[in-house]
């Protein structure tokens, strides 16, 4: 745990992984994210203050995977009677196929794309987010993602990711035991080993980005265009 396992590979990222286990993994992500990722608090603190009932706030979810977070955010906004338009992008065709196959939700769209594709198209969004993406990236890739997400966001960019620690590894090892028939437990433990510490992220993040504590085992990398209360 002292050093990041940068060369470790998650099974679900392999092109020849078991498709049935991969589909179960996408389905189980919804449970894992709801229980552990803390997006309800992030929605209330970071997103809800930006929303209005009159005009739509636009949000880009980079690396949206199976699409559960994009759908969840749209549903929360709808329950609050606020307008939110969410675009989820993922370069993996398998993730895109799963997300696009979900029942249609008003205000949610999925694309198979990289953030660089959207920049070339001249697109921008009020908010850009990612969830559990940073640990997949090597330092140069992470810095590129930050630059692209900053360029795509008009108001703020939020990257929520794991924080490497022995306690996180030990607790997730036990908590993930019920998730059978998928890659959740094995890949989750690999993800923790691959994740960055706050000090490591601080060295990589360019000026204007802040690392904020989010939960005992998560950290938030934030860029706010309009200031701390944006």
C-alpha atoms as an extended CHARMM CRD file, in Angstrom:
* protein
*
       230  EXT
         1         1  UNK       CA              0.0000000000        0.0000000000        0.0000000000  PROA      1               0.0000000000
         2         2  UNK       CA              2.9670000000        2.3290000000        0.2840000000  PROA      2               0.0000000000
         3         3  UNK       CA              3.3780000000        2.3960000000       -3.4680000000  PROA      3               0.0000000000
         4         4  UNK       CA              0.6680000000        2.6490000000       -6.0820000000  PROA      4               0.0000000000
         5         5  UNK       CA              0.1610000000       -0.5780000000       -8.0710000000  PROA      5               0.0000000000
         6         6  UNK       CA              0.2400000000        1.3100000000      -11.3520000000  PROA      6               0.0000000000
         7         7  UNK       CA              0.7650000000       -1.8040000000      -13.4840000000  PROA      7               0.0000000000
         8         8  UNK       CA             -2.1190000000       -3.8090000000      -12.0100000000  PROA      8               0.0000000000
         9         9  UNK       CA             -5.0090000000       -4.4990000000      -14.3890000000  PROA      9               0.0000000000
        10        10  UNK       CA             -8.6660000000       -4.9090000000      -13.5250000000  PROA      10              0.0000000000
        11        11  UNK       CA            -10.2420000000       -7.9800000000      -15.0740000000  PROA      11              0.0000000000
        12        12  UNK       CA            -13.2490000000       -6.0830000000      -16.4230000000  PROA      12              0.0000000000
        13        13  UNK       CA            -10.9220000000       -3.9450000000      -18.5400000000  PROA      13              0.0000000000
        14        14  UNK       CA             -9.5900000000       -6.9770000000      -20.4020000000  PROA      14              0.0000000000
        15        15  UNK       CA            -11.1490000000       -7.3270000000      -23.8700000000  PROA      15              0.0000000000
        16        16  UNK       CA            -11.6800000000      -11.0720000000      -23.4170000000  PROA      16              0.0000000000
        17        17  UNK       CA            -13.2110000000      -11.0510000000      -19.9230000000  PROA      17              0.0000000000
        18        18  UNK       CA            -16.3390000000      -13.1230000000      -19.2550000000  PROA      18              0.0000000000
        19        19  UNK       CA            -19.2440000000      -11.0870000000      -20.7260000000  PROA      19              0.0000000000
        20        20  UNK       CA            -21.7880000000      -12.5030000000      -18.2560000000  PROA      20              0.0000000000
        21        21  UNK       CA            -19.6810000000      -11.5390000000      -15.2600000000  PROA      21              0.0000000000
        22        22  UNK       CA            -19.0610000000       -8.1490000000      -16.8400000000  PROA      22              0.0000000000
        23        23  UNK       CA            -22.7960000000       -7.5130000000      -17.2150000000  PROA      23              0.0000000000
        24        24  UNK       CA            -23.3670000000       -8.5050000000      -13.5770000000  PROA      24              0.0000000000
        25        25  UNK       CA            -20.5840000000       -6.0950000000      -12.6230000000  PROA      25              0.0000000000
        26        26  UNK       CA            -22.3090000000       -3.2120000000      -14.4170000000  PROA      26              0.0000000000
        27        27  UNK       CA            -25.5630000000       -4.0850000000      -12.6560000000  PROA      27              0.0000000000
        28        28  UNK       CA            -23.9510000000       -4.2960000000       -9.2480000000  PROA      28              0.0000000000
        29        29  UNK       CA            -22.1700000000       -0.9690000000       -9.6650000000  PROA      29              0.0000000000
        30        30  UNK       CA            -25.4560000000        0.7470000000       -8.8410000000  PROA      30              0.0000000000
        31        31  UNK       CA            -25.4670000000       -0.8730000000       -5.3830000000  PROA      31              0.0000000000
        32        32  UNK       CA            -21.7900000000       -0.2050000000       -4.7600000000  PROA      32              0.0000000000
        33        33  UNK       CA            -22.0140000000        3.4350000000       -5.8040000000  PROA      33              0.0000000000
        34        34  UNK       CA            -25.1330000000        4.0260000000       -3.7360000000  PROA      34              0.0000000000
        35        35  UNK       CA            -23.5680000000        2.5010000000       -0.6520000000  PROA      35              0.0000000000
        36        36  UNK       CA            -19.9850000000        3.7040000000       -0.8700000000  PROA      36              0.0000000000
        37        37  UNK       CA            -19.3700000000        6.5400000000       -3.3280000000  PROA      37              0.0000000000
        38        38  UNK       CA            -21.1670000000        9.3140000000       -1.4730000000  PROA      38              0.0000000000
        39        39  UNK       CA            -22.8550000000       10.9260000000       -4.4600000000  PROA      39              0.0000000000
        40        40  UNK       CA            -25.9850000000       11.8150000000       -2.5410000000  PROA      40              0.0000000000
        41        41  UNK       CA            -23.9040000000       14.1940000000       -0.4210000000  PROA      41              0.0000000000
        42        42  UNK       CA            -22.0730000000       15.4930000000       -3.4770000000  PROA      42              0.0000000000
        43        43  UNK       CA            -25.3660000000       16.1070000000       -5.2550000000  PROA      43              0.0000000000
        44        44  UNK       CA            -26.7200000000       18.0810000000       -2.3060000000  PROA      44              0.0000000000
        45        45  UNK       CA            -23.5410000000       20.0770000000       -1.7700000000  PROA      45              0.0000000000
        46        46  UNK       CA            -22.0950000000       20.5540000000       -5.2490000000  PROA      46              0.0000000000
        47        47  UNK       CA            -24.8430000000       20.0550000000       -7.8320000000  PROA      47              0.0000000000
        48        48  UNK       CA            -28.2150000000       20.9170000000       -6.3120000000  PROA      48              0.0000000000
        49        49  UNK       CA            -27.2880000000       24.5990000000       -5.7050000000  PROA      49              0.0000000000
        50        50  UNK       CA            -26.6120000000       25.0060000000       -9.4440000000  PROA      50              0.0000000000
        51        51  UNK       CA            -29.9750000000       23.6520000000      -10.6000000000  PROA      51              0.0000000000
        52        52  UNK       CA            -33.0570000000       25.6540000000      -11.4870000000  PROA      52              0.0000000000
        53        53  UNK       CA            -36.5830000000       24.8050000000      -12.5400000000  PROA      53              0.0000000000
        54        54  UNK       CA            -36.4860000000       27.2880000000      -15.4170000000  PROA      54              0.0000000000
        55        55  UNK       CA            -33.4660000000       26.2670000000      -17.4880000000  PROA      55              0.0000000000
        56        56  UNK       CA            -31.4860000000       23.0520000000      -17.7360000000  PROA      56              0.0000000000
        57        57  UNK       CA            -28.0800000000       22.6570000000      -16.1520000000  PROA      57              0.0000000000
        58        58  UNK       CA            -25.8490000000       20.4440000000      -18.2990000000  PROA      58              0.0000000000
        59        59  UNK       CA            -23.5950000000       17.7700000000      -16.8380000000  PROA      59              0.0000000000
        60        60  UNK       CA            -21.0090000000       15.4970000000      -18.4460000000  PROA      60              0.0000000000
        61        61  UNK       CA            -20.1820000000       12.1820000000      -16.7610000000  PROA      61              0.0000000000
        62        62  UNK       CA            -16.7760000000       11.0260000000      -18.0480000000  PROA      62              0.0000000000
        63        63  UNK       CA            -16.2350000000        7.2720000000      -17.8950000000  PROA      63              0.0000000000
        64        64  UNK       CA            -19.8970000000        6.6560000000      -17.1310000000  PROA      64              0.0000000000
        65        65  UNK       CA            -19.5690000000        2.8630000000      -17.2680000000  PROA      65              0.0000000000
        66        66  UNK       CA            -22.9290000000        1.1350000000      -16.9350000000  PROA      66              0.0000000000
        67        67  UNK       CA            -24.6940000000        4.4780000000      -16.5700000000  PROA      67              0.0000000000
        68        68  UNK       CA            -26.1050000000        4.1120000000      -13.0550000000  PROA      68              0.0000000000
        69        69  UNK       CA            -24.7200000000        7.3970000000      -11.7390000000  PROA      69              0.0000000000
        70        70  UNK       CA            -25.9460000000        9.4250000000      -14.7250000000  PROA      70              0.0000000000
        71        71  UNK       CA            -29.4390000000        8.0120000000      -14.2490000000  PROA      71              0.0000000000
        72        72  UNK       CA            -29.3700000000        8.5200000000      -10.4960000000  PROA      72              0.0000000000
        73        73  UNK       CA            -28.3830000000       12.1890000000      -10.7550000000  PROA      73              0.0000000000
        74        74  UNK       CA            -31.1250000000       12.8430000000      -13.3040000000  PROA      74              0.0000000000
        75        75  UNK       CA            -33.7130000000       11.1840000000      -11.0580000000  PROA      75              0.0000000000
        76        76  UNK       CA            -32.6610000000       13.1950000000       -8.0210000000  PROA      76              0.0000000000
        77        77  UNK       CA            -32.9530000000       16.4200000000       -9.9960000000  PROA      77              0.0000000000
        78        78  UNK       CA            -36.3530000000       15.3940000000      -11.3260000000  PROA      78              0.0000000000
        79        79  UNK       CA            -37.6090000000       14.6660000000       -7.8000000000  PROA      79              0.0000000000
        80        80  UNK       CA            -36.4650000000       18.1400000000       -6.8100000000  PROA      80              0.0000000000
        81        81  UNK       CA            -38.3850000000       19.4880000000       -9.8360000000  PROA      81              0.0000000000
        82        82  UNK       CA            -35.1540000000       20.8350000000      -11.3010000000  PROA      82              0.0000000000
        83        83  UNK       CA            -33.8950000000       20.5880000000      -14.8670000000  PROA      83              0.0000000000
        84        84  UNK       CA            -30.7170000000       18.5960000000      -15.4320000000  PROA      84              0.0000000000
        85        85  UNK       CA            -29.4260000000       17.2230000000      -18.7340000000  PROA      85              0.0000000000
        86        86  UNK       CA            -26.8100000000       14.4870000000      -18.3040000000  PROA      86              0.0000000000
        87        87  UNK       CA            -24.4760000000       13.1370000000      -20.9770000000  PROA      87              0.0000000000
        88        88  UNK       CA            -22.5560000000        9.9930000000      -20.0800000000  PROA      88              0.0000000000
        89        89  UNK       CA            -19.5210000000        9.0430000000      -22.1510000000  PROA      89              0.0000000000
        90        90  UNK       CA            -17.3550000000        5.9430000000      -22.1030000000  PROA      90              0.0000000000
        91        91  UNK       CA            -14.8690000000        4.7600000000      -24.7380000000  PROA      91              0.0000000000
        92        92  UNK       CA            -15.5330000000        1.0820000000      -23.9630000000  PROA      92              0.0000000000
        93        93  UNK       CA            -18.1640000000       -0.2230000000      -26.3840000000  PROA      93              0.0000000000
        94        94  UNK       CA            -19.3210000000       -2.8120000000      -23.8430000000  PROA      94              0.0000000000
        95        95  UNK       CA            -20.0470000000       -0.1780000000      -21.1980000000  PROA      95              0.0000000000
        96        96  UNK       CA            -21.7720000000        1.9980000000      -23.7730000000  PROA      96              0.0000000000
        97        97  UNK       CA            -23.9450000000       -0.8700000000      -24.9800000000  PROA      97              0.0000000000
        98        98  UNK       CA            -25.0470000000       -1.6420000000      -21.4350000000  PROA      98              0.0000000000
        99        99  UNK       CA            -25.7580000000        2.0000000000      -20.5820000000  PROA      99              0.0000000000
       100       100  UNK       CA            -27.5730000000        2.6860000000      -23.8420000000  PROA      100             0.0000000000
       101       101  UNK       CA            -29.6970000000       -0.4160000000      -23.2450000000  PROA      101             0.0000000000
       102       102  UNK       CA            -31.1240000000        0.9820000000      -20.0190000000  PROA      102             0.0000000000
       103       103  UNK       CA            -34.7580000000        2.1310000000      -19.9820000000  PROA      103             0.0000000000
       104       104  UNK       CA            -34.8420000000        5.6410000000      -21.3940000000  PROA      104             0.0000000000
       105       105  UNK       CA            -34.7220000000        8.4040000000      -18.7920000000  PROA      105             0.0000000000
       106       106  UNK       CA            -35.6510000000       11.9570000000      -19.6940000000  PROA      106             0.0000000000
       107       107  UNK       CA            -32.6080000000       14.1700000000      -19.7810000000  PROA      107             0.0000000000
       108       108  UNK       CA            -30.0300000000       11.3600000000      -20.0050000000  PROA      108             0.0000000000
       109       109  UNK       CA            -27.9890000000       10.5150000000      -23.0920000000  PROA      109             0.0000000000
       110       110  UNK       CA            -25.0960000000        8.1000000000      -23.5330000000  PROA      110             0.0000000000
       111       111  UNK       CA            -22.2880000000        8.2050000000      -26.0960000000  PROA      111             0.0000000000
       112       112  UNK       CA            -19.3000000000        6.0190000000      -26.8550000000  PROA      112             0.0000000000
       113       113  UNK       CA            -16.6520000000        8.7260000000      -26.8140000000  PROA      113             0.0000000000
       114       114  UNK       CA            -13.5750000000       10.2200000000      -25.1960000000  PROA      114             0.0000000000
       115       115  UNK       CA            -13.5620000000       13.6560000000      -23.6350000000  PROA      115             0.0000000000
       116       116  UNK       CA            -11.1790000000       14.7250000000      -26.4040000000  PROA      116             0.0000000000
       117       117  UNK       CA            -13.8960000000       13.9270000000      -28.9600000000  PROA      117             0.0000000000
       118       118  UNK       CA            -16.2250000000       16.4150000000      -27.2820000000  PROA      118             0.0000000000
       119       119  UNK       CA            -13.5390000000       19.0860000000      -27.2050000000  PROA      119             0.0000000000
       120       120  UNK       CA            -13.0160000000       18.7000000000      -30.9390000000  PROA      120             0.0000000000
       121       121  UNK       CA            -16.7580000000       19.1530000000      -31.3910000000  PROA      121             0.0000000000
       122       122  UNK       CA            -16.6080000000       22.4100000000      -29.4430000000  PROA      122             0.0000000000
       123       123  UNK       CA            -18.9140000000       21.2150000000      -26.6740000000  PROA      123             0.0000000000
       124       124  UNK       CA            -19.0510000000       22.4840000000      -23.1000000000  PROA      124             0.0000000000
       125       125  UNK       CA            -21.0770000000       21.7100000000      -19.9800000000  PROA      125             0.0000000000
       126       126  UNK       CA            -21.9300000000       23.4740000000      -16.7620000000  PROA      126             0.0000000000
       127       127  UNK       CA            -20.4810000000       20.6170000000      -14.7220000000  PROA      127             0.0000000000
       128       128  UNK       CA            -18.0810000000       17.7940000000      -15.5810000000  PROA      128             0.0000000000
       129       129  UNK       CA            -17.7630000000       14.8140000000      -13.2590000000  PROA      129             0.0000000000
       130       130  UNK       CA            -16.1780000000       11.4040000000      -13.0580000000  PROA      130             0.0000000000
       131       131  UNK       CA            -16.5680000000        8.5700000000      -10.5740000000  PROA      131             0.0000000000
       132       132  UNK       CA            -13.8420000000        6.0120000000       -9.9000000000  PROA      132             0.0000000000
       133       133  UNK       CA            -11.9430000000        6.9400000000      -13.0680000000  PROA      133             0.0000000000
       134       134  UNK       CA             -8.7390000000        8.5870000000      -11.8540000000  PROA      134             0.0000000000
       135       135  UNK       CA             -7.1690000000        5.4010000000      -10.4990000000  PROA      135             0.0000000000
       136       136  UNK       CA             -7.3650000000        3.8460000000      -13.9750000000  PROA      136             0.0000000000
       137       137  UNK       CA             -5.0200000000        6.4980000000      -15.3280000000  PROA      137             0.0000000000
       138       138  UNK       CA             -1.2770000000        6.8810000000      -15.4080000000  PROA      138             0.0000000000
       139       139  UNK       CA              0.0140000000       10.3030000000      -14.3150000000  PROA      139             0.0000000000
       140       140  UNK       CA              0.2230000000       11.7470000000      -17.8420000000  PROA      140             0.0000000000
       141       141  UNK       CA             -3.2540000000       10.4260000000      -18.6560000000  PROA      141             0.0000000000
       142       142  UNK       CA             -4.6490000000       11.8690000000      -15.4410000000  PROA      142             0.0000000000
       143       143  UNK       CA             -3.2080000000       15.2940000000      -16.1960000000  PROA      143             0.0000000000
       144       144  UNK       CA             -4.6950000000       15.1550000000      -19.6890000000  PROA      144             0.0000000000
       145       145  UNK       CA             -8.1130000000       14.2780000000      -18.2590000000  PROA      145             0.0000000000
       146       146  UNK       CA             -7.9140000000       17.2040000000      -15.8600000000  PROA      146             0.0000000000
       147       147  UNK       CA             -6.9830000000       19.5870000000      -18.6590000000  PROA      147             0.0000000000
       148       148  UNK       CA             -9.8140000000       18.3230000000      -20.8610000000  PROA      148             0.0000000000
       149       149  UNK       CA            -12.4130000000       18.3370000000      -18.0890000000  PROA      149             0.0000000000
       150       150  UNK       CA            -11.4110000000       21.8710000000      -17.1250000000  PROA      150             0.0000000000
       151       151  UNK       CA            -11.7700000000       22.9800000000      -20.7590000000  PROA      151             0.0000000000
       152       152  UNK       CA            -15.1770000000       21.2830000000      -21.0500000000  PROA      152             0.0000000000
       153       153  UNK       CA            -16.6280000000       22.6930000000      -17.8110000000  PROA      153             0.0000000000
       154       154  UNK       CA            -18.1200000000       26.1630000000      -17.5420000000  PROA      154             0.0000000000
       155       155  UNK       CA            -18.6710000000       26.1440000000      -13.7750000000  PROA      155             0.0000000000
       156       156  UNK       CA            -17.0120000000       23.2100000000      -12.0320000000  PROA      156             0.0000000000
       157       157  UNK       CA            -15.3380000000       19.8420000000      -12.5220000000  PROA      157             0.0000000000
       158       158  UNK       CA            -15.5840000000       17.1280000000       -9.8670000000  PROA      158             0.0000000000
       159       159  UNK       CA            -13.5790000000       13.9010000000       -9.9210000000  PROA      159             0.0000000000
       160       160  UNK       CA            -14.5920000000       11.4990000000       -7.1550000000  PROA      160             0.0000000000
       161       161  UNK       CA            -12.1680000000        8.6420000000       -6.6260000000  PROA      161             0.0000000000
       162       162  UNK       CA            -10.8310000000        6.1040000000       -4.1770000000  PROA      162             0.0000000000
       163       163  UNK       CA             -8.1240000000        6.9360000000       -1.6650000000  PROA      163             0.0000000000
       164       164  UNK       CA             -5.5330000000        4.2170000000       -1.1690000000  PROA      164             0.0000000000
       165       165  UNK       CA             -5.0650000000        2.9320000000        2.3590000000  PROA      165             0.0000000000
       166       166  UNK       CA             -4.6870000000       -0.4190000000        4.1600000000  PROA      166             0.0000000000
       167       167  UNK       CA             -7.9810000000        0.2250000000        5.9730000000  PROA      167             0.0000000000
       168       168  UNK       CA             -9.8650000000        0.7740000000        2.7170000000  PROA      168             0.0000000000
       169       169  UNK       CA             -8.4540000000       -2.4580000000        1.3160000000  PROA      169             0.0000000000
       170       170  UNK       CA             -9.2930000000       -4.5010000000        4.4090000000  PROA      170             0.0000000000
       171       171  UNK       CA            -12.8210000000       -3.1670000000        4.8130000000  PROA      171             0.0000000000
       172       172  UNK       CA            -13.7510000000       -3.4920000000        1.1490000000  PROA      172             0.0000000000
       173       173  UNK       CA            -12.4150000000       -7.0430000000        1.1110000000  PROA      173             0.0000000000
       174       174  UNK       CA            -15.0790000000       -7.9370000000        3.6590000000  PROA      174             0.0000000000
       175       175  UNK       CA            -17.8530000000       -5.6180000000        2.4620000000  PROA      175             0.0000000000
       176       176  UNK       CA            -17.6800000000       -6.9430000000       -1.1070000000  PROA      176             0.0000000000
       177       177  UNK       CA            -18.0670000000      -10.6230000000       -0.1830000000  PROA      177             0.0000000000
       178       178  UNK       CA            -21.8120000000      -10.6560000000       -1.0530000000  PROA      178             0.0000000000
       179       179  UNK       CA            -21.1190000000       -9.5290000000       -4.6400000000  PROA      179             0.0000000000
       180       180  UNK       CA            -20.8250000000      -12.8940000000       -6.3060000000  PROA      180             0.0000000000
       181       181  UNK       CA            -20.7310000000      -13.7730000000       -9.9700000000  PROA      181             0.0000000000
       182       182  UNK       CA            -19.0850000000      -10.4710000000      -10.9510000000  PROA      182             0.0000000000
       183       183  UNK       CA            -15.7400000000       -8.6770000000      -10.8690000000  PROA      183             0.0000000000
       184       184  UNK       CA            -16.7700000000       -6.3040000000       -8.0820000000  PROA      184             0.0000000000
       185       185  UNK       CA            -14.6570000000       -7.7040000000       -5.2590000000  PROA      185             0.0000000000
       186       186  UNK       CA            -11.4750000000       -8.6470000000       -7.1190000000  PROA      186             0.0000000000
       187       187  UNK       CA            -11.4390000000       -5.5410000000       -9.2880000000  PROA      187             0.0000000000
       188       188  UNK       CA            -12.4200000000       -3.3190000000       -6.3780000000  PROA      188             0.0000000000
       189       189  UNK       CA             -9.4040000000       -4.4840000000       -4.4090000000  PROA      189             0.0000000000
       190       190  UNK       CA             -7.2120000000       -3.9180000000       -7.4570000000  PROA      190             0.0000000000
       191       191  UNK       CA             -8.7150000000       -0.4500000000       -7.8150000000  PROA      191             0.0000000000
       192       192  UNK       CA             -7.7720000000        0.4370000000       -4.2460000000  PROA      192             0.0000000000
       193       193  UNK       CA             -4.2080000000       -0.7010000000       -4.8830000000  PROA      193             0.0000000000
       194       194  UNK       CA             -4.1200000000        1.4310000000       -8.0390000000  PROA      194             0.0000000000
       195       195  UNK       CA             -5.6480000000        4.5300000000       -6.4510000000  PROA      195             0.0000000000
       196       196  UNK       CA             -3.7540000000        7.6800000000       -5.5520000000  PROA      196             0.0000000000
       197       197  UNK       CA             -3.1240000000        9.1340000000       -2.1230000000  PROA      197             0.0000000000
       198       198  UNK       CA             -3.9260000000       12.8280000000       -1.5580000000  PROA      198             0.0000000000
       199       199  UNK       CA             -0.2050000000       13.6320000000       -1.6060000000  PROA      199             0.0000000000
       200       200  UNK       CA              0.2430000000       11.8670000000       -4.9400000000  PROA      200             0.0000000000
       201       201  UNK       CA             -2.7050000000       13.7070000000       -6.4620000000  PROA      201             0.0000000000
       202       202  UNK       CA             -1.3980000000       17.0190000000       -5.1380000000  PROA      202             0.0000000000
       203       203  UNK       CA              1.8500000000       16.5150000000       -7.0260000000  PROA      203             0.0000000000
       204       204  UNK       CA              0.0000000000       15.8020000000      -10.2800000000  PROA      204             0.0000000000
       205       205  UNK       CA             -2.8380000000       18.3230000000      -10.1580000000  PROA      205             0.0000000000
       206       206  UNK       CA             -2.2140000000       21.6170000000      -12.0070000000  PROA      206             0.0000000000
       207       207  UNK       CA             -2.8990000000       25.0170000000      -10.4340000000  PROA      207             0.0000000000
       208       208  UNK       CA             -6.5530000000       25.7140000000       -9.7410000000  PROA      208             0.0000000000
       209       209  UNK       CA             -7.3920000000       22.1690000000       -8.6790000000  PROA      209             0.0000000000
       210       210  UNK       CA             -8.0800000000       21.3130000000       -5.0390000000  PROA      210             0.0000000000
       211       211  UNK       CA             -8.1620000000       17.9960000000       -3.2250000000  PROA      211             0.0000000000
       212       212  UNK       CA            -10.9890000000       17.8460000000       -0.7230000000  PROA      212             0.0000000000
       213       213  UNK       CA            -11.8480000000       15.0660000000        1.7350000000  PROA      213             0.0000000000
       214       214  UNK       CA            -15.0800000000       13.3610000000        0.8720000000  PROA      214             0.0000000000
       215       215  UNK       CA            -15.2790000000       10.2230000000        2.9940000000  PROA      215             0.0000000000
       216       216  UNK       CA            -12.8030000000        8.0600000000        4.8910000000  PROA      216             0.0000000000
       217       217  UNK       CA            -11.9650000000        6.1750000000        1.6940000000  PROA      217             0.0000000000
       218       218  UNK       CA            -12.7460000000        8.6800000000       -1.0630000000  PROA      218             0.0000000000
       219       219  UNK       CA            -11.3170000000       12.0000000000       -2.1550000000  PROA      219             0.0000000000
       220       220  UNK       CA            -12.5860000000       14.7280000000       -4.4500000000  PROA      220             0.0000000000
       221       221  UNK       CA            -10.4370000000       16.5670000000       -6.9740000000  PROA      221             0.0000000000
       222       222  UNK       CA            -12.2310000000       19.8310000000       -7.7600000000  PROA      222             0.0000000000
       223       223  UNK       CA            -11.8810000000       22.7700000000      -10.1050000000  PROA      223             0.0000000000
       224       224  UNK       CA            -14.3750000000       25.6080000000       -9.6370000000  PROA      224             0.0000000000
       225       225  UNK       CA            -14.4320000000       28.1890000000      -12.3900000000  PROA      225             0.0000000000
       226       226  UNK       CA            -16.6890000000       30.6260000000      -10.5440000000  PROA      226             0.0000000000
       227       227  UNK       CA            -15.0090000000       30.4160000000       -7.1680000000  PROA      227             0.0000000000
       228       228  UNK       CA            -15.4990000000       28.2330000000       -4.0620000000  PROA      228             0.0000000000
       229       229  UNK       CA            -19.2660000000       28.7500000000       -3.9670000000  PROA      229             0.0000000000
       230       230  UNK       CA            -19.9210000000       28.0390000000       -7.6370000000  PROA      230             0.0000000000
